[in-house]
XYZ file of C-alpha atoms in Angstrom:
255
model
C -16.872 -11.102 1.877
C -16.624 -7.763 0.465
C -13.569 -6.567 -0.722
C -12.508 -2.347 -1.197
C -9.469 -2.015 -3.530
C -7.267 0.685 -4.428
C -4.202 1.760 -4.531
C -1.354 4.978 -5.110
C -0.705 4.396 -8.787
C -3.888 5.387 -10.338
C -6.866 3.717 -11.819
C -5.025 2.438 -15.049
C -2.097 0.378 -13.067
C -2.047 -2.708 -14.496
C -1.386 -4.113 -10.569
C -4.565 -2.908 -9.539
C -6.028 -4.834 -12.297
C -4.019 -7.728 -11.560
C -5.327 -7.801 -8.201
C -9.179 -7.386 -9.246
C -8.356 -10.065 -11.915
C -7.506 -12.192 -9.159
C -9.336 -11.541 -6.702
C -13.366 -11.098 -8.470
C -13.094 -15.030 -9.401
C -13.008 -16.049 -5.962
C -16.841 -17.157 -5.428
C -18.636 -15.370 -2.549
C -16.326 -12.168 -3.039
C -17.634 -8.934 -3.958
C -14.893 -6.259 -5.071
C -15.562 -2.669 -4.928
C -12.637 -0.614 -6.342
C -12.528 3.060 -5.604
C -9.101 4.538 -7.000
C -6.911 7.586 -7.963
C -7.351 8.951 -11.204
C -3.495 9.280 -11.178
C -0.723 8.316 -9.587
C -0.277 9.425 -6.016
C 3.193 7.737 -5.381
C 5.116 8.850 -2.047
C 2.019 11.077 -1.048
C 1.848 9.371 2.630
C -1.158 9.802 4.435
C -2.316 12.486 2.810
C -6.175 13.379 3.241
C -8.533 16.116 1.103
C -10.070 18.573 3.506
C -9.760 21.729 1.530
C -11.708 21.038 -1.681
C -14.575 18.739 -2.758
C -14.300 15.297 -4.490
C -14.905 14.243 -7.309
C -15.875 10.553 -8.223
C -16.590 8.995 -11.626
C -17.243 5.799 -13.055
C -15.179 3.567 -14.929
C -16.715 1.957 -17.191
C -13.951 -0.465 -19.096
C -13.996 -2.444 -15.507
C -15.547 -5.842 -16.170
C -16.759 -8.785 -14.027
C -18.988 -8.420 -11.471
C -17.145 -5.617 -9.226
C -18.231 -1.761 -9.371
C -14.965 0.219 -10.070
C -14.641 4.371 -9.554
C -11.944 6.847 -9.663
C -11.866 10.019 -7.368
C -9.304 13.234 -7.816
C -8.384 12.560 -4.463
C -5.414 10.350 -2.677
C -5.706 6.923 -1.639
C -6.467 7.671 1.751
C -9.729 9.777 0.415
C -10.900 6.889 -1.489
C -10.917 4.879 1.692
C -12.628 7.185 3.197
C -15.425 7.660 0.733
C -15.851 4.142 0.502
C -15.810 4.024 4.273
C -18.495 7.067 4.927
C -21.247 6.045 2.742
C -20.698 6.093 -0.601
C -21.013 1.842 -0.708
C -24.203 0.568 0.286
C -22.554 -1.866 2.337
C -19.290 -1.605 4.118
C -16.430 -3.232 3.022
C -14.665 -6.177 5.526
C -11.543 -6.039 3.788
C -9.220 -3.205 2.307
C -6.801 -4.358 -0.564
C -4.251 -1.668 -1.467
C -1.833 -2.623 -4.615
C -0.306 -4.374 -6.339
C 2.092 -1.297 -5.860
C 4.833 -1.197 -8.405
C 7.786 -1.092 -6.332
C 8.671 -2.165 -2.792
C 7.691 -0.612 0.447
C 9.753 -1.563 2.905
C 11.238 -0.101 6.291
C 10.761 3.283 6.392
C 8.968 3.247 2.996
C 5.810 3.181 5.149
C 5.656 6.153 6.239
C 5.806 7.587 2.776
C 3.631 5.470 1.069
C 0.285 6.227 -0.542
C -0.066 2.486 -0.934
C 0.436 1.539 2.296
C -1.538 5.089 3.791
C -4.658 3.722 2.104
C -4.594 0.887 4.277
C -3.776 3.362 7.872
C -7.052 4.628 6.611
C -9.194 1.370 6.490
C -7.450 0.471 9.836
C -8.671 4.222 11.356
C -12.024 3.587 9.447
C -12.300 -0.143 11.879
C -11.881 -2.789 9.049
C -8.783 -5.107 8.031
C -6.322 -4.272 6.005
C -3.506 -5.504 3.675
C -0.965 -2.843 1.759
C 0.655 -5.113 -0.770
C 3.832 -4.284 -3.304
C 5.749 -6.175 -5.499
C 9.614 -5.586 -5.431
C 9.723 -4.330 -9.308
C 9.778 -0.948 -11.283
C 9.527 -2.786 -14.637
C 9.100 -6.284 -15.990
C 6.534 -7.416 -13.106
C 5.229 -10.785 -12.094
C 1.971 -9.264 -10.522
C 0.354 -12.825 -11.015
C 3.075 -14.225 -7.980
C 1.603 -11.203 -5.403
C -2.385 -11.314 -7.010
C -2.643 -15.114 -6.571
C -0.332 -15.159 -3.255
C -3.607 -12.448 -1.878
C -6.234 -14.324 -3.265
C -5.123 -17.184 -1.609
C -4.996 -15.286 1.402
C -8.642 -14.103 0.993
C -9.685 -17.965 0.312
C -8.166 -18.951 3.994
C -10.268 -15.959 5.557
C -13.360 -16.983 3.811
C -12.729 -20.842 5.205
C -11.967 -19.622 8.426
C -8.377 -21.384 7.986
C -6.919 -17.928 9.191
C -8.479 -15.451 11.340
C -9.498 -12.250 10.347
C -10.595 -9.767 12.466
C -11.087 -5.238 12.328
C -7.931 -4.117 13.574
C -5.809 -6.491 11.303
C -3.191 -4.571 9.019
C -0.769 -6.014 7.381
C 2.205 -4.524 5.124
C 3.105 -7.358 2.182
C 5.661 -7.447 -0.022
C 6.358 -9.724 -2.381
C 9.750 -10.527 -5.047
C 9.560 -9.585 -9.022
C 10.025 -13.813 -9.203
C 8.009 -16.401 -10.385
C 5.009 -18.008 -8.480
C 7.572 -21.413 -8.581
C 10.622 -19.346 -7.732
C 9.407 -17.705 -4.523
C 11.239 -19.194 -2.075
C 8.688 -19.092 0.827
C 6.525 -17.109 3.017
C 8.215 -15.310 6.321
C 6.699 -13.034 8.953
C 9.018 -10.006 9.484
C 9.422 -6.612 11.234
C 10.322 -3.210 9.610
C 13.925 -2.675 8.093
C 15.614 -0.029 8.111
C 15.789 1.770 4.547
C 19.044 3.744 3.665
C 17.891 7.430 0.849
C 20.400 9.105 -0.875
C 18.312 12.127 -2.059
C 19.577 14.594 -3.382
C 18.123 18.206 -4.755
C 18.882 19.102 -8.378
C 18.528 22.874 -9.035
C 17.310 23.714 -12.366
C 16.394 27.083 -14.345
C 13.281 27.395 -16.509
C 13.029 29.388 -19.917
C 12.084 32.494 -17.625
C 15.427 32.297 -15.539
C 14.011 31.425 -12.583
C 15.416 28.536 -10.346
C 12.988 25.603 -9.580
C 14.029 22.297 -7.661
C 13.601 18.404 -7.905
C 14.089 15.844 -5.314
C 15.568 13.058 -6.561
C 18.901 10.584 -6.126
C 19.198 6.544 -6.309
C 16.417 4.113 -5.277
C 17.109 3.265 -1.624
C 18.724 0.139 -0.319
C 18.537 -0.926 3.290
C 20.012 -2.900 6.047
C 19.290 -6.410 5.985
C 18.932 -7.431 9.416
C 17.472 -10.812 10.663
C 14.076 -10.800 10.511
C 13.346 -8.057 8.679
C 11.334 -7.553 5.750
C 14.308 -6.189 3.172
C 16.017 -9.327 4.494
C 12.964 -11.324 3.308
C 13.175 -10.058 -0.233
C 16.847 -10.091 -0.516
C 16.026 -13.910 0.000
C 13.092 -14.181 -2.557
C 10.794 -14.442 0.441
C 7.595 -13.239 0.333
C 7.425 -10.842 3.625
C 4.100 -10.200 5.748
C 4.439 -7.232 8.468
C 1.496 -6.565 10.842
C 1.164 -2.705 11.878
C 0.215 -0.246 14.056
C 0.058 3.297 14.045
C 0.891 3.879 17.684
C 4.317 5.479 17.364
C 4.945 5.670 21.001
C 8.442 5.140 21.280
C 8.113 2.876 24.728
C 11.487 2.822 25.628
C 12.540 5.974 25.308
C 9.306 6.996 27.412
C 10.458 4.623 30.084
C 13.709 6.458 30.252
C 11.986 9.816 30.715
C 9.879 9.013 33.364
C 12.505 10.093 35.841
C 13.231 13.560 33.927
C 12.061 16.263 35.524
C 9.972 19.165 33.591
């Protein structure tokens, strides 16, 4: 099986190396990591038309994977690695560990989580994976929960097939702490941002985004309700965003 990895926090995360950690000793995997030289955090599915790439090679990387880093976003390293610049094609996209939680909404903001949108365009599987922490992780309870994963797809214990994509997220706990493994839907995340104006030393006014972290709504099923239980969550995707109902309503408007 080969395995792509990347992720939205840059080359020198120490979740993305937590993940390759885990995942190159698994025999009869071959990882290929192709990732951001910097951090690309809340850049959704952003994609480089208007400028060429570069790509370099890291050479601290150990083991037996080949590891570059491009000055484009997730979803261009995807890409790359999906157009030709790996002699063979990868079966498996691995985004993260990200270090926070996507959750709900999160999605659609993600870089993390847009990576794997791309690998799932591209016509291979896909799993964005985050771990519920801004500080003081536990990326070996999310590295060794996806290699694990990987192991049942190599056995054939669980099926996997092109147009799988799955969202994961996992609690800042211990491996022994987790308190299961549930299959969820999308929450519903709750921002309070808010735009701080600032002046510079010239006088003129420039603008952050900012405000809290976001909380959510809990609701049965969901992933936020998953991690608010120490539950490791597992969402499957798509990106049709028809909204079916509201299209069944229409259907008797007239235009």
């Amino acid at each position: 099986m080969h395995i792509l990895l990347t992720n939205d926090d840059g080359i020198d995360s120490p979740g993305l190396r937590a993940n390759y950690d885990a995942l190159v000793k698994i025999p009869g995997v071959q990882v290929s990591v192709i990732a951001p030289d910097r951090n690309w955090s809340v850049s959704g599915h952003n994609k480089t038309m208007d400028r060429p790439l570069r790509v370099r090679e890291v050479k601290w990387w150990g083991g037996e994977g080949v590891a570059f880093s491009t000055d484009g976003t997730p979803a261009d390293c995807v890409s790359i690695a999906s157009l030709g610049f790996l002699e063979t094609p990868p079966d498996l996209l691995v985004s993260g560990i990200n270090t926070g939680p996507n959750l709900g909404d999160d999605v659609t903001y993600s870089g993390t989580v847009a990576a794997a949108m791309e690998a799932h365009i591209a016509g291979f599987a896909a799993i964005a994976v985050s771990l519920d922490a801004y500080s003081n992780w536990h990326f070996e309870t999310a590295s060794n929960f996806i290699a694990d994963l990987v192991r049942r797809f190599q056995s054939g214990a669980l099926k996997l097939q092109p147009d799988n994509f799955w969202n994961i997220n996992v609690p800042n706990l211990l491996p022994e702490q987790i308190k299961g493994v549930t299959l969820t839907r999308q929450g519903r995340r709750i921002y309070t941002d808010e735009l701080h104006k600032r002046t510079d030393p010239r006088g003129s006014a420039y603008y952050w985004i900012g405000g809290e972290r976001p909380g959510g709504i809990p609701g049965e099923g969901t992933d936020i309700e998953a991690i608010t239980q120490g539950k490791i969550s597992i969402t499957p995707l798509m990106l049709d965003l028809t909204n079916y109902k509201l299209l069944e309503e229409m259907q008797g408007w007239e235009f």
